[in-house]
Amino acid sequence: MIHFTINNILIYNIYYIENLNSEKKKEKKRVLMAEVKNKQVLLRDYVCGYPKESDMYVTTTSTLNLKLPQGSNGVLVKNLYLSCDPYMRNRMKKLLDPTYYAESFKPNSPISGFGVAEVLESGDLKFKEGDLVWGITGWEQYSVINATESVFKIHDTDVPLSYYAGILGMPGMTAYAGFYELCSPKKGEYVFVSAASGAVGQLVGQFAKLLGCYVVGSAGTKEKVDLLKNKFGYDEAFNYKEEADLDAALKRYFPEGIDIYFENVGGKMLDAVLLNMRLNARIAVCGMISQYNLEYPEGKIVYVEDVVQGLENAPAALVGLFLGRNVGKQIVAISHELDEALSKEAAKPINMEQKDLDNTLKKAKNTIILCLEDMVLRNVLLTGCSTSWPDKMGATH
């Protein structure tokens, strides 16, 4: 009798769950057929100088029919996480060069950038409803992405989804390819990383240490210098703002010269570095200045995020990059409903062996990096790796 009763309970529970799931699916279909309000972040006007929160505004007046037009080859997505990246500053100004890698954002239109999303409907056979993707999307709750070549399916979900806007997305791959493939590093070489606590820079420093290089980084505050030495494992680090003579500072840390320079700053720092490069040295030019902090314990990559909640806080988060407010990779969280099971893990460091990180990053290779190779300057190989080139505005890191 007890056994029979238990089976009855189990059967009843299974029936209840199946019916509950069925109702949820029906409700989801009803929602997809509806027209909904679509909260968006819009550019107010073209930006001069450093961006301000007032250069953007949030609106809830826009509506969107959650159904793709007949015959569409695009994908309809619900955005989950957005990445705040400094390259977006270039797209906030009026670009007159038609050969530039991307168009300007249009005033009074949603801005866009890298993010993580769930596919609600797809006209592209590569995607289906329920797929998780990362790539270029709008700064809004829902987006219709017609250029589906700019989004990529997420296969590994054993880490928080937001990591695909950071270490497993564009910044991580820029650091990986920029250092390993463009710089061709060797054990024992002397490596200098400017803006070393930035999104790409501090990852490069950890890669260099894992390879057995001597690594020095520069940053803009004492706190960040301490992080470089005490958490990221740098051999040395200095605050460039406290150095009256950058050439002398580099000679102090690199008496025998620099083999590899990972460039994130430009200007006076680059001028000083060029005076200290060794024969056959390499410079990787990278325009990424956003920040996420990693630790470097015992040969593993560790990742930490700075997450703000809500699309309405996205403008402040983006502007904060240029003011040094964020500690960790800056992410805007729009929805957590698909990440609830992983949300507890998001606060923990991600420990990935180097070989595991290599394999994960290689899966999405060839999607991010723009390279200018074989530009020789003073016996130095100058290469570029980024999704954009550095703006003329000064760096703050």
mmCIF file of C-alpha atoms in Angstrom:
data_model
loop_
_atom_site.group_PDB
_atom_site.id
_atom_site.type_symbol
_atom_site.label_atom_id
_atom_site.label_comp_id
_atom_site.label_asym_id
_atom_site.label_seq_id
_atom_site.Cartn_x
_atom_site.Cartn_y
_atom_site.Cartn_z
ATOM 1 C CA MET A 1 0.000 0.000 0.000
ATOM 2 C CA ILE A 2 2.800 2.446 0.855
ATOM 3 C CA HIS A 3 4.589 1.638 -2.361
ATOM 4 C CA PHE A 4 1.374 2.160 -4.339
ATOM 5 C CA THR A 5 0.727 5.465 -2.562
ATOM 6 C CA ILE A 6 4.224 6.733 -3.360
ATOM 7 C CA ASN A 7 3.757 5.821 -6.994
ATOM 8 C CA ASN A 8 0.432 7.627 -7.063
ATOM 9 C CA ILE A 9 2.077 10.728 -5.660
ATOM 10 C CA LEU A 10 4.883 10.523 -8.163
ATOM 11 C CA ILE A 11 2.496 10.025 -11.054
ATOM 12 C CA TYR A 12 0.367 12.916 -9.875
ATOM 13 C CA ASN A 13 3.427 15.166 -9.572
ATOM 14 C CA ILE A 14 4.663 14.303 -13.037
ATOM 15 C CA TYR A 15 1.217 14.974 -14.496
ATOM 16 C CA TYR A 16 1.034 18.302 -12.665
ATOM 17 C CA ILE A 17 4.472 19.384 -13.865
ATOM 18 C CA GLU A 18 3.727 18.428 -17.468
ATOM 19 C CA ASN A 19 0.499 20.418 -17.409
ATOM 20 C CA LEU A 20 2.254 23.351 -15.749
ATOM 21 C CA ASN A 21 4.948 23.348 -18.444
ATOM 22 C CA SER A 22 2.255 23.140 -21.120
ATOM 23 C CA GLU A 23 0.488 26.177 -19.665
ATOM 24 C CA LYS A 24 3.777 28.071 -19.528
ATOM 25 C CA LYS A 25 4.402 27.315 -23.195
ATOM 26 C CA LYS A 26 0.910 28.512 -24.112
ATOM 27 C CA GLU A 27 1.415 31.679 -22.088
ATOM 28 C CA LYS A 28 4.770 32.265 -23.786
ATOM 29 C CA LYS A 29 3.132 31.936 -27.201
ATOM 30 C CA ARG A 30 0.433 34.413 -26.181
ATOM 31 C CA VAL A 31 3.141 36.855 -25.060
ATOM 32 C CA LEU A 32 5.057 36.435 -28.312
ATOM 33 C CA MET A 33 1.969 37.414 -30.284
ATOM 34 C CA ALA A 34 1.509 40.587 -28.221
ATOM 35 C CA GLU A 35 2.795 44.104 -28.689
ATOM 36 C CA VAL A 36 4.902 45.111 -25.699
ATOM 37 C CA LYS A 37 6.623 48.210 -24.413
ATOM 38 C CA ASN A 38 10.323 48.096 -25.209
ATOM 39 C CA LYS A 39 12.547 50.081 -22.837
ATOM 40 C CA GLN A 40 15.512 51.542 -24.761
ATOM 41 C CA VAL A 41 18.664 53.633 -24.273
ATOM 42 C CA LEU A 42 18.886 56.290 -27.006
ATOM 43 C CA LEU A 43 21.660 58.678 -28.037
ATOM 44 C CA ARG A 44 20.513 62.259 -27.537
ATOM 45 C CA ASP A 45 22.981 63.846 -29.968
ATOM 46 C CA TYR A 46 26.525 63.440 -31.248
ATOM 47 C CA VAL A 47 29.068 63.652 -28.431
ATOM 48 C CA CYS A 48 32.046 65.994 -28.138
ATOM 49 C CA GLY A 49 34.753 65.213 -25.577
ATOM 50 C CA TYR A 50 34.067 62.796 -22.758
ATOM 51 C CA PRO A 51 30.576 61.245 -22.768
ATOM 52 C CA LYS A 52 28.078 62.271 -20.106
ATOM 53 C CA GLU A 53 24.953 60.571 -18.839
ATOM 54 C CA SER A 54 22.935 63.417 -20.343
ATOM 55 C CA ASP A 55 24.201 62.410 -23.803
ATOM 56 C CA MET A 56 21.863 59.414 -23.524
ATOM 57 C CA TYR A 57 18.313 58.952 -22.307
ATOM 58 C CA VAL A 58 16.012 56.056 -21.442
ATOM 59 C CA THR A 59 12.557 55.767 -22.991
ATOM 60 C CA THR A 60 9.667 53.381 -22.445
ATOM 61 C CA THR A 61 7.417 54.841 -25.155
ATOM 62 C CA SER A 62 8.607 52.484 -27.893
ATOM 63 C CA THR A 63 6.573 49.351 -28.592
ATOM 64 C CA LEU A 64 7.507 46.164 -30.405
ATOM 65 C CA ASN A 65 5.426 43.340 -31.838
ATOM 66 C CA LEU A 66 7.052 40.165 -30.567
ATOM 67 C CA LYS A 67 6.646 38.446 -33.901
ATOM 68 C CA LEU A 68 9.071 38.537 -36.829
ATOM 69 C CA PRO A 69 7.715 39.889 -40.120
ATOM 70 C CA GLN A 70 6.757 37.237 -42.657
ATOM 71 C CA GLY A 71 9.834 36.070 -44.584
ATOM 72 C CA SER A 72 12.354 37.658 -42.194
ATOM 73 C CA ASN A 73 15.809 36.065 -41.986
ATOM 74 C CA GLY A 74 16.603 37.790 -38.703
ATOM 75 C CA VAL A 75 16.217 36.788 -35.078
ATOM 76 C CA LEU A 76 14.005 38.249 -32.367
ATOM 77 C CA VAL A 77 15.796 38.242 -29.010
ATOM 78 C CA LYS A 78 15.224 39.182 -25.406
ATOM 79 C CA ASN A 79 18.373 40.879 -24.127
ATOM 80 C CA LEU A 80 19.790 39.588 -20.851
ATOM 81 C CA TYR A 81 23.170 41.307 -20.374
ATOM 82 C CA LEU A 82 24.908 44.250 -22.051
ATOM 83 C CA SER A 83 28.629 45.004 -22.153
ATOM 84 C CA CYS A 84 29.915 48.546 -21.554
ATOM 85 C CA ASP A 85 32.986 49.099 -23.755
ATOM 86 C CA PRO A 86 35.049 52.226 -24.518
ATOM 87 C CA TYR A 87 35.007 51.630 -28.298
ATOM 88 C CA MET A 88 31.354 52.697 -28.156
ATOM 89 C CA ARG A 89 32.565 56.264 -27.580
ATOM 90 C CA ASN A 90 33.804 56.440 -31.184
ATOM 91 C CA ARG A 91 30.349 55.589 -32.476
ATOM 92 C CA MET A 92 28.830 58.429 -30.449
ATOM 93 C CA LYS A 93 30.465 61.030 -32.671
ATOM 94 C CA LYS A 94 29.629 61.871 -36.270
ATOM 95 C CA LEU A 95 31.949 59.780 -38.399
ATOM 96 C CA LEU A 96 32.724 61.243 -41.800
ATOM 97 C CA ASP A 97 35.097 58.518 -42.991
ATOM 98 C CA PRO A 98 33.041 55.987 -45.010
ATOM 99 C CA THR A 99 35.801 53.378 -44.577
ATOM 100 C CA TYR A 100 35.488 53.384 -40.780
ATOM 101 C CA TYR A 101 34.777 49.942 -39.340
ATOM 102 C CA ALA A 102 31.300 50.855 -38.051
ATOM 103 C CA GLU A 103 28.675 53.543 -38.506
ATOM 104 C CA SER A 104 27.890 56.257 -35.999
ATOM 105 C CA PHE A 105 24.993 55.760 -33.644
ATOM 106 C CA LYS A 106 22.062 57.837 -34.852
ATOM 107 C CA PRO A 107 20.674 60.558 -32.560
ATOM 108 C CA ASN A 108 17.332 59.602 -30.996
ATOM 109 C CA SER A 109 17.918 55.952 -31.894
ATOM 110 C CA PRO A 110 18.967 53.036 -29.663
ATOM 111 C CA ILE A 111 22.678 52.515 -29.216
ATOM 112 C CA SER A 112 24.103 49.026 -29.617
ATOM 113 C CA GLY A 113 26.977 46.897 -28.423
ATOM 114 C CA PHE A 114 27.978 43.433 -27.332
ATOM 115 C CA GLY A 115 25.518 41.531 -25.200
ATOM 116 C CA VAL A 116 23.922 38.216 -24.279
ATOM 117 C CA ALA A 117 20.363 37.350 -25.308
ATOM 118 C CA GLU A 118 17.729 34.615 -25.614
ATOM 119 C CA VAL A 119 16.237 33.845 -29.027
ATOM 120 C CA LEU A 120 12.431 34.193 -28.992
ATOM 121 C CA GLU A 121 11.919 33.568 -32.712
ATOM 122 C CA SER A 122 14.252 32.967 -35.634
ATOM 123 C CA GLY A 123 14.042 33.251 -39.397
ATOM 124 C CA ASP A 124 17.636 32.017 -39.640
ATOM 125 C CA LEU A 125 18.081 28.243 -39.697
ATOM 126 C CA LYS A 126 21.220 28.538 -37.561
ATOM 127 C CA PHE A 127 19.121 29.563 -34.556
ATOM 128 C CA LYS A 128 15.920 28.363 -32.921
ATOM 129 C CA GLU A 129 13.626 29.509 -30.134
ATOM 130 C CA GLY A 130 15.304 29.145 -26.757
ATOM 131 C CA ASP A 131 18.875 29.410 -28.028
ATOM 132 C CA LEU A 132 21.237 31.595 -26.017
ATOM 133 C CA VAL A 133 23.474 33.863 -28.079
ATOM 134 C CA TRP A 134 26.121 36.555 -27.660
ATOM 135 C CA GLY A 135 27.117 39.283 -30.092
ATOM 136 C CA ILE A 136 25.971 42.713 -31.268
ATOM 137 C CA THR A 137 22.527 43.691 -30.017
ATOM 138 C CA GLY A 138 20.589 46.818 -29.094
ATOM 139 C CA TRP A 139 20.574 48.557 -25.740
ATOM 140 C CA GLU A 140 16.926 47.678 -25.207
ATOM 141 C CA GLN A 141 14.789 44.939 -23.705
ATOM 142 C CA TYR A 142 13.978 43.295 -27.049
ATOM 143 C CA SER A 143 15.827 43.483 -30.366
ATOM 144 C CA VAL A 144 15.315 42.279 -33.914
ATOM 145 C CA ILE A 145 18.774 41.398 -35.240
ATOM 146 C CA ASN A 146 18.828 41.243 -39.020
ATOM 147 C CA ALA A 147 22.618 40.884 -39.317
ATOM 148 C CA THR A 148 22.686 37.406 -37.795
ATOM 149 C CA GLU A 149 26.354 36.960 -38.710
ATOM 150 C CA SER A 150 27.103 39.246 -35.749
ATOM 151 C CA VAL A 151 25.661 36.842 -33.143
ATOM 152 C CA PHE A 152 26.972 33.465 -32.008
ATOM 153 C CA LYS A 153 25.283 30.559 -30.273
ATOM 154 C CA ILE A 154 26.310 29.826 -26.686
ATOM 155 C CA HIS A 155 27.034 26.135 -26.212
ATOM 156 C CA ASP A 156 28.615 26.093 -22.755
ATOM 157 C CA THR A 157 26.258 27.221 -19.993
ATOM 158 C CA ASP A 158 28.172 25.962 -16.970
ATOM 159 C CA VAL A 159 29.300 29.540 -16.264
ATOM 160 C CA PRO A 160 27.162 32.653 -15.719
ATOM 161 C CA LEU A 161 25.764 33.888 -19.025
ATOM 162 C CA SER A 162 27.159 37.372 -18.397
ATOM 163 C CA TYR A 163 30.685 35.999 -18.883
ATOM 164 C CA TYR A 164 29.973 35.959 -22.634
ATOM 165 C CA ALA A 165 29.946 39.754 -22.491
ATOM 166 C CA GLY A 166 33.431 39.677 -20.975
ATOM 167 C CA ILE A 167 36.081 37.021 -20.563
ATOM 168 C CA LEU A 168 34.395 34.557 -22.965
ATOM 169 C CA GLY A 169 33.310 37.276 -25.390
ATOM 170 C CA MET A 170 34.997 40.079 -27.277
ATOM 171 C CA PRO A 171 37.397 41.335 -24.544
ATOM 172 C CA GLY A 172 38.682 37.851 -23.758
ATOM 173 C CA MET A 173 39.280 36.971 -27.388
ATOM 174 C CA THR A 174 40.937 40.318 -28.091
ATOM 175 C CA ALA A 175 43.403 39.674 -25.265
ATOM 176 C CA TYR A 176 43.953 36.062 -26.295
ATOM 177 C CA ALA A 177 44.592 36.651 -29.995
ATOM 178 C CA GLY A 178 46.391 39.956 -29.451
ATOM 179 C CA PHE A 179 48.911 38.409 -27.101
ATOM 180 C CA TYR A 180 49.375 34.824 -28.259
ATOM 181 C CA GLU A 181 48.890 35.192 -32.000
ATOM 182 C CA LEU A 182 50.156 38.693 -32.757
ATOM 183 C CA CYS A 183 52.925 39.044 -30.175
ATOM 184 C CA SER A 184 54.234 35.451 -30.458
ATOM 185 C CA PRO A 185 55.534 35.536 -26.865
ATOM 186 C CA LYS A 186 58.345 33.361 -25.536
ATOM 187 C CA LYS A 187 59.127 32.303 -21.995
ATOM 188 C CA GLY A 188 61.438 34.747 -20.242
ATOM 189 C CA GLU A 189 60.627 37.768 -22.420
ATOM 190 C CA TYR A 190 60.036 41.238 -20.961
ATOM 191 C CA VAL A 191 56.418 42.374 -21.299
ATOM 192 C CA PHE A 192 54.923 45.796 -20.574
ATOM 193 C CA VAL A 193 51.155 46.370 -20.456
ATOM 194 C CA SER A 194 49.672 49.869 -20.271
ATOM 195 C CA ALA A 195 46.191 50.352 -18.782
ATOM 196 C CA ALA A 196 46.982 47.009 -17.205
ATOM 197 C CA SER A 197 43.850 46.906 -15.062
ATOM 198 C CA GLY A 198 41.641 47.429 -18.110
ATOM 199 C CA ALA A 199 39.355 44.886 -19.729
ATOM 200 C CA VAL A 200 41.955 43.489 -22.092
ATOM 201 C CA GLY A 201 45.163 44.693 -20.486
ATOM 202 C CA GLN A 202 44.981 42.826 -17.213
ATOM 203 C CA LEU A 203 44.045 39.580 -18.960
ATOM 204 C CA VAL A 204 47.129 39.951 -21.152
ATOM 205 C CA GLY A 205 49.257 40.343 -18.031
ATOM 206 C CA GLN A 206 47.933 37.085 -16.614
ATOM 207 C CA PHE A 207 48.533 35.268 -19.903
ATOM 208 C CA ALA A 208 52.120 36.565 -19.912
ATOM 209 C CA LYS A 209 52.736 35.393 -16.351
ATOM 210 C CA LEU A 210 51.324 31.951 -17.150
ATOM 211 C CA LEU A 211 53.843 31.722 -19.980
ATOM 212 C CA GLY A 212 56.765 32.623 -17.714
ATOM 213 C CA CYS A 213 57.408 36.203 -18.840
ATOM 214 C CA TYR A 214 58.586 39.137 -16.722
ATOM 215 C CA VAL A 215 55.572 41.460 -16.640
ATOM 216 C CA VAL A 216 55.204 45.120 -15.650
ATOM 217 C CA GLY A 217 51.950 47.065 -15.829
ATOM 218 C CA SER A 218 50.916 50.696 -15.527
ATOM 219 C CA ALA A 219 47.640 52.033 -14.144
ATOM 220 C CA GLY A 220 46.162 55.332 -12.998
ATOM 221 C CA THR A 221 45.585 54.871 -9.253
ATOM 222 C CA LYS A 222 47.392 53.374 -6.265
ATOM 223 C CA GLU A 223 44.507 50.946 -5.743
ATOM 224 C CA LYS A 224 44.879 49.570 -9.264
ATOM 225 C CA VAL A 225 48.662 49.323 -8.924
ATOM 226 C CA ASP A 226 48.180 47.283 -5.749
ATOM 227 C CA LEU A 227 45.716 45.029 -7.571
ATOM 228 C CA LEU A 228 48.208 44.414 -10.363
ATOM 229 C CA LYS A 229 50.919 43.300 -7.960
ATOM 230 C CA ASN A 230 48.908 41.612 -5.220
ATOM 231 C CA LYS A 231 46.011 40.019 -7.118
ATOM 232 C CA PHE A 232 47.000 39.715 -10.762
ATOM 233 C CA GLY A 233 50.542 38.471 -10.119
ATOM 234 C CA TYR A 234 52.488 41.215 -11.937
ATOM 235 C CA ASP A 235 56.213 41.358 -11.177
ATOM 236 C CA GLU A 236 56.069 45.154 -10.951
ATOM 237 C CA ALA A 237 53.537 47.945 -11.512
ATOM 238 C CA PHE A 238 53.525 51.733 -11.322
ATOM 239 C CA ASN A 239 51.147 54.703 -11.370
ATOM 240 C CA TYR A 240 51.940 56.578 -14.568
ATOM 241 C CA LYS A 241 50.382 59.755 -13.152
ATOM 242 C CA GLU A 242 53.099 59.884 -10.490
ATOM 243 C CA GLU A 243 55.972 59.536 -12.959
ATOM 244 C CA ALA A 244 57.348 62.871 -14.177
ATOM 245 C CA ASP A 245 59.588 61.080 -16.693
ATOM 246 C CA LEU A 246 58.013 57.999 -18.279
ATOM 247 C CA ASP A 247 61.209 57.157 -20.162
ATOM 248 C CA ALA A 248 63.145 57.045 -16.895
ATOM 249 C CA ALA A 249 60.416 54.953 -15.274
ATOM 250 C CA LEU A 250 60.550 52.359 -18.039
ATOM 251 C CA LYS A 251 64.348 52.221 -17.880
ATOM 252 C CA ARG A 252 64.017 51.578 -14.145
ATOM 253 C CA TYR A 253 61.752 48.566 -14.690
ATOM 254 C CA PHE A 254 63.282 47.394 -17.977
ATOM 255 C CA PRO A 255 67.037 48.110 -17.848
ATOM 256 C CA GLU A 256 67.561 45.662 -20.731
ATOM 257 C CA GLY A 257 64.593 46.914 -22.770
ATOM 258 C CA ILE A 258 61.086 45.674 -23.640
ATOM 259 C CA ASP A 259 60.330 42.661 -25.857
ATOM 260 C CA ILE A 260 56.537 43.017 -25.991
ATOM 261 C CA TYR A 261 54.385 46.073 -25.418
ATOM 262 C CA PHE A 262 50.612 45.676 -25.281
ATOM 263 C CA GLU A 263 49.390 49.174 -26.122
ATOM 264 C CA ASN A 264 46.171 50.469 -24.577
ATOM 265 C CA VAL A 265 46.956 54.142 -24.070
ATOM 266 C CA GLY A 266 49.001 55.857 -26.809
ATOM 267 C CA GLY A 267 50.319 59.411 -26.501
ATOM 268 C CA LYS A 268 53.266 60.072 -24.178
ATOM 269 C CA MET A 269 53.338 56.489 -22.957
ATOM 270 C CA LEU A 270 53.840 55.147 -26.474
ATOM 271 C CA ASP A 271 56.537 57.770 -27.136
ATOM 272 C CA ALA A 272 58.432 56.600 -24.050
ATOM 273 C CA VAL A 273 58.012 52.915 -24.870
ATOM 274 C CA LEU A 274 59.456 53.350 -28.365
ATOM 275 C CA LEU A 275 62.699 54.562 -26.779
ATOM 276 C CA ASN A 276 62.965 51.358 -24.757
ATOM 277 C CA MET A 277 62.113 48.604 -27.227
ATOM 278 C CA ARG A 278 64.628 45.845 -27.878
ATOM 279 C CA LEU A 279 65.684 44.618 -31.300
ATOM 280 C CA ASN A 280 62.895 42.529 -32.920
ATOM 281 C CA ALA A 281 60.407 43.598 -30.268
ATOM 282 C CA ARG A 282 56.649 43.550 -30.902
ATOM 283 C CA ILE A 283 53.894 46.045 -30.151
ATOM 284 C CA ALA A 284 50.227 45.021 -30.186
ATOM 285 C CA VAL A 285 48.028 48.102 -30.565
ATOM 286 C CA CYS A 286 44.690 47.657 -28.818
ATOM 287 C CA GLY A 287 41.965 50.257 -28.147
ATOM 288 C CA MET A 288 40.119 48.517 -25.335
ATOM 289 C CA ILE A 289 40.046 50.486 -22.075
ATOM 290 C CA SER A 290 37.045 49.065 -20.158
ATOM 291 C CA GLN A 291 37.825 47.264 -16.925
ATOM 292 C CA TYR A 292 37.217 43.953 -15.338
ATOM 293 C CA ASN A 293 39.437 42.680 -12.546
ATOM 294 C CA LEU A 294 40.890 39.225 -12.373
ATOM 295 C CA GLU A 295 42.940 37.468 -9.770
ATOM 296 C CA TYR A 296 45.876 35.258 -10.667
ATOM 297 C CA PRO A 297 46.213 32.437 -8.117
ATOM 298 C CA GLU A 298 48.297 29.333 -8.801
ATOM 299 C CA GLY A 299 48.233 29.349 -12.573
ATOM 300 C CA LYS A 300 44.489 29.809 -13.065
ATOM 301 C CA ILE A 301 42.479 32.605 -14.670
ATOM 302 C CA VAL A 302 40.003 34.235 -12.282
ATOM 303 C CA TYR A 303 37.228 36.562 -13.422
ATOM 304 C CA VAL A 304 35.283 39.224 -11.512
ATOM 305 C CA GLU A 305 32.416 41.430 -12.729
ATOM 306 C CA ASP A 306 30.956 44.820 -11.824
ATOM 307 C CA VAL A 307 27.242 44.412 -12.559
ATOM 308 C CA VAL A 308 24.614 47.164 -12.444
ATOM 309 C CA GLN A 309 20.938 46.249 -12.469
ATOM 310 C CA GLY A 310 18.439 47.633 -14.977
ATOM 311 C CA LEU A 311 18.554 49.213 -18.415
ATOM 312 C CA GLU A 312 17.840 52.628 -16.880
ATOM 313 C CA ASN A 313 21.306 52.513 -15.243
ATOM 314 C CA ALA A 314 23.142 51.691 -18.486
ATOM 315 C CA PRO A 315 24.130 55.306 -19.369
ATOM 316 C CA ALA A 316 25.751 55.837 -15.956
ATOM 317 C CA ALA A 317 27.578 52.515 -16.233
ATOM 318 C CA LEU A 318 29.009 53.381 -19.648
ATOM 319 C CA VAL A 319 30.102 56.876 -18.594
ATOM 320 C CA GLY A 320 31.694 55.387 -15.474
ATOM 321 C CA LEU A 321 34.247 53.572 -17.636
ATOM 322 C CA PHE A 322 35.871 56.873 -18.557
ATOM 323 C CA LEU A 323 35.873 58.089 -14.957
ATOM 324 C CA GLY A 324 37.413 54.955 -13.461
ATOM 325 C CA ARG A 325 34.367 54.217 -11.295
ATOM 326 C CA ASN A 326 34.015 50.536 -12.067
ATOM 327 C CA VAL A 327 35.964 47.714 -10.460
ATOM 328 C CA GLY A 328 35.621 44.638 -12.637
ATOM 329 C CA LYS A 329 34.211 44.122 -16.125
ATOM 330 C CA GLN A 330 31.270 46.511 -16.429
ATOM 331 C CA ILE A 331 28.022 44.696 -17.244
ATOM 332 C CA VAL A 332 24.402 45.845 -17.352
ATOM 333 C CA ALA A 333 21.935 43.137 -16.268
ATOM 334 C CA ILE A 334 18.501 43.438 -17.871
ATOM 335 C CA SER A 335 16.984 40.058 -17.023
ATOM 336 C CA HIS A 336 18.022 37.250 -14.666
ATOM 337 C CA GLU A 337 15.223 34.777 -15.318
ATOM 338 C CA LEU A 338 17.391 32.395 -17.367
ATOM 339 C CA ASP A 339 20.391 32.778 -15.108
ATOM 340 C CA GLU A 340 18.795 32.122 -11.719
ATOM 341 C CA ALA A 341 20.501 28.768 -11.378
ATOM 342 C CA LEU A 342 23.842 30.411 -12.107
ATOM 343 C CA SER A 343 23.351 33.705 -10.276
ATOM 344 C CA LYS A 344 24.967 32.372 -7.113
ATOM 345 C CA GLU A 345 28.011 31.429 -9.124
ATOM 346 C CA ALA A 346 28.303 34.912 -10.637
ATOM 347 C CA ALA A 347 29.650 36.271 -7.358
ATOM 348 C CA LYS A 348 32.334 33.609 -7.267
ATOM 349 C CA PRO A 349 35.589 33.682 -9.249
ATOM 350 C CA ILE A 350 35.667 31.439 -12.283
ATOM 351 C CA ASN A 351 38.647 29.112 -12.066
ATOM 352 C CA MET A 352 39.627 27.881 -15.498
ATOM 353 C CA GLU A 353 42.793 26.017 -16.316
ATOM 354 C CA GLN A 354 44.741 27.661 -19.141
ATOM 355 C CA LYS A 355 44.012 24.774 -21.519
ATOM 356 C CA ASP A 356 40.266 25.075 -20.823
ATOM 357 C CA LEU A 357 40.312 28.819 -21.481
ATOM 358 C CA ASP A 358 42.303 28.222 -24.669
ATOM 359 C CA ASN A 359 39.713 25.749 -25.957
ATOM 360 C CA THR A 360 36.750 27.975 -25.088
ATOM 361 C CA LEU A 361 38.227 31.070 -26.699
ATOM 362 C CA LYS A 362 39.341 29.215 -29.801
ATOM 363 C CA LYS A 363 35.749 28.100 -30.447
ATOM 364 C CA ALA A 364 34.763 31.643 -31.325
ATOM 365 C CA LYS A 365 38.019 32.722 -32.945
ATOM 366 C CA ASN A 366 37.998 34.761 -36.161
ATOM 367 C CA THR A 367 34.908 36.689 -35.061
ATOM 368 C CA ILE A 368 36.465 39.652 -33.301
ATOM 369 C CA ILE A 369 40.022 40.577 -34.125
ATOM 370 C CA LEU A 370 40.991 43.140 -36.730
ATOM 371 C CA CYS A 371 44.704 42.973 -37.490
ATOM 372 C CA LEU A 372 47.229 45.197 -39.240
ATOM 373 C CA GLU A 373 50.336 43.068 -39.460
ATOM 374 C CA ASP A 374 53.884 43.577 -40.744
ATOM 375 C CA MET A 375 54.116 47.310 -40.061
ATOM 376 C CA VAL A 376 57.794 47.613 -39.070
ATOM 377 C CA LEU A 377 58.908 50.578 -36.950
ATOM 378 C CA ARG A 378 62.446 50.833 -35.530
ATOM 379 C CA ASN A 379 62.925 47.080 -35.857
ATOM 380 C CA VAL A 380 59.659 46.674 -33.979
ATOM 381 C CA LEU A 381 56.729 44.660 -35.318
ATOM 382 C CA LEU A 382 53.670 46.833 -34.816
ATOM 383 C CA THR A 383 50.344 45.016 -34.978
ATOM 384 C CA GLY A 384 46.792 45.932 -34.136
ATOM 385 C CA CYS A 385 44.120 43.966 -32.323
ATOM 386 C CA SER A 386 40.730 45.357 -31.427
ATOM 387 C CA THR A 387 37.237 46.062 -32.631
ATOM 388 C CA SER A 388 38.204 49.708 -33.004
ATOM 389 C CA TRP A 389 41.127 52.071 -32.944
ATOM 390 C CA PRO A 390 41.868 54.331 -29.966
ATOM 391 C CA ASP A 391 40.015 57.621 -29.912
ATOM 392 C CA LYS A 392 41.911 60.917 -29.688
ATOM 393 C CA MET A 393 40.439 61.542 -26.273
ATOM 394 C CA GLY A 394 42.845 60.773 -23.444
ATOM 395 C CA ALA A 395 42.774 57.535 -21.509
ATOM 396 C CA THR A 396 41.970 57.610 -17.814
ATOM 397 C CA HIS A 397 43.516 54.320 -16.750
#
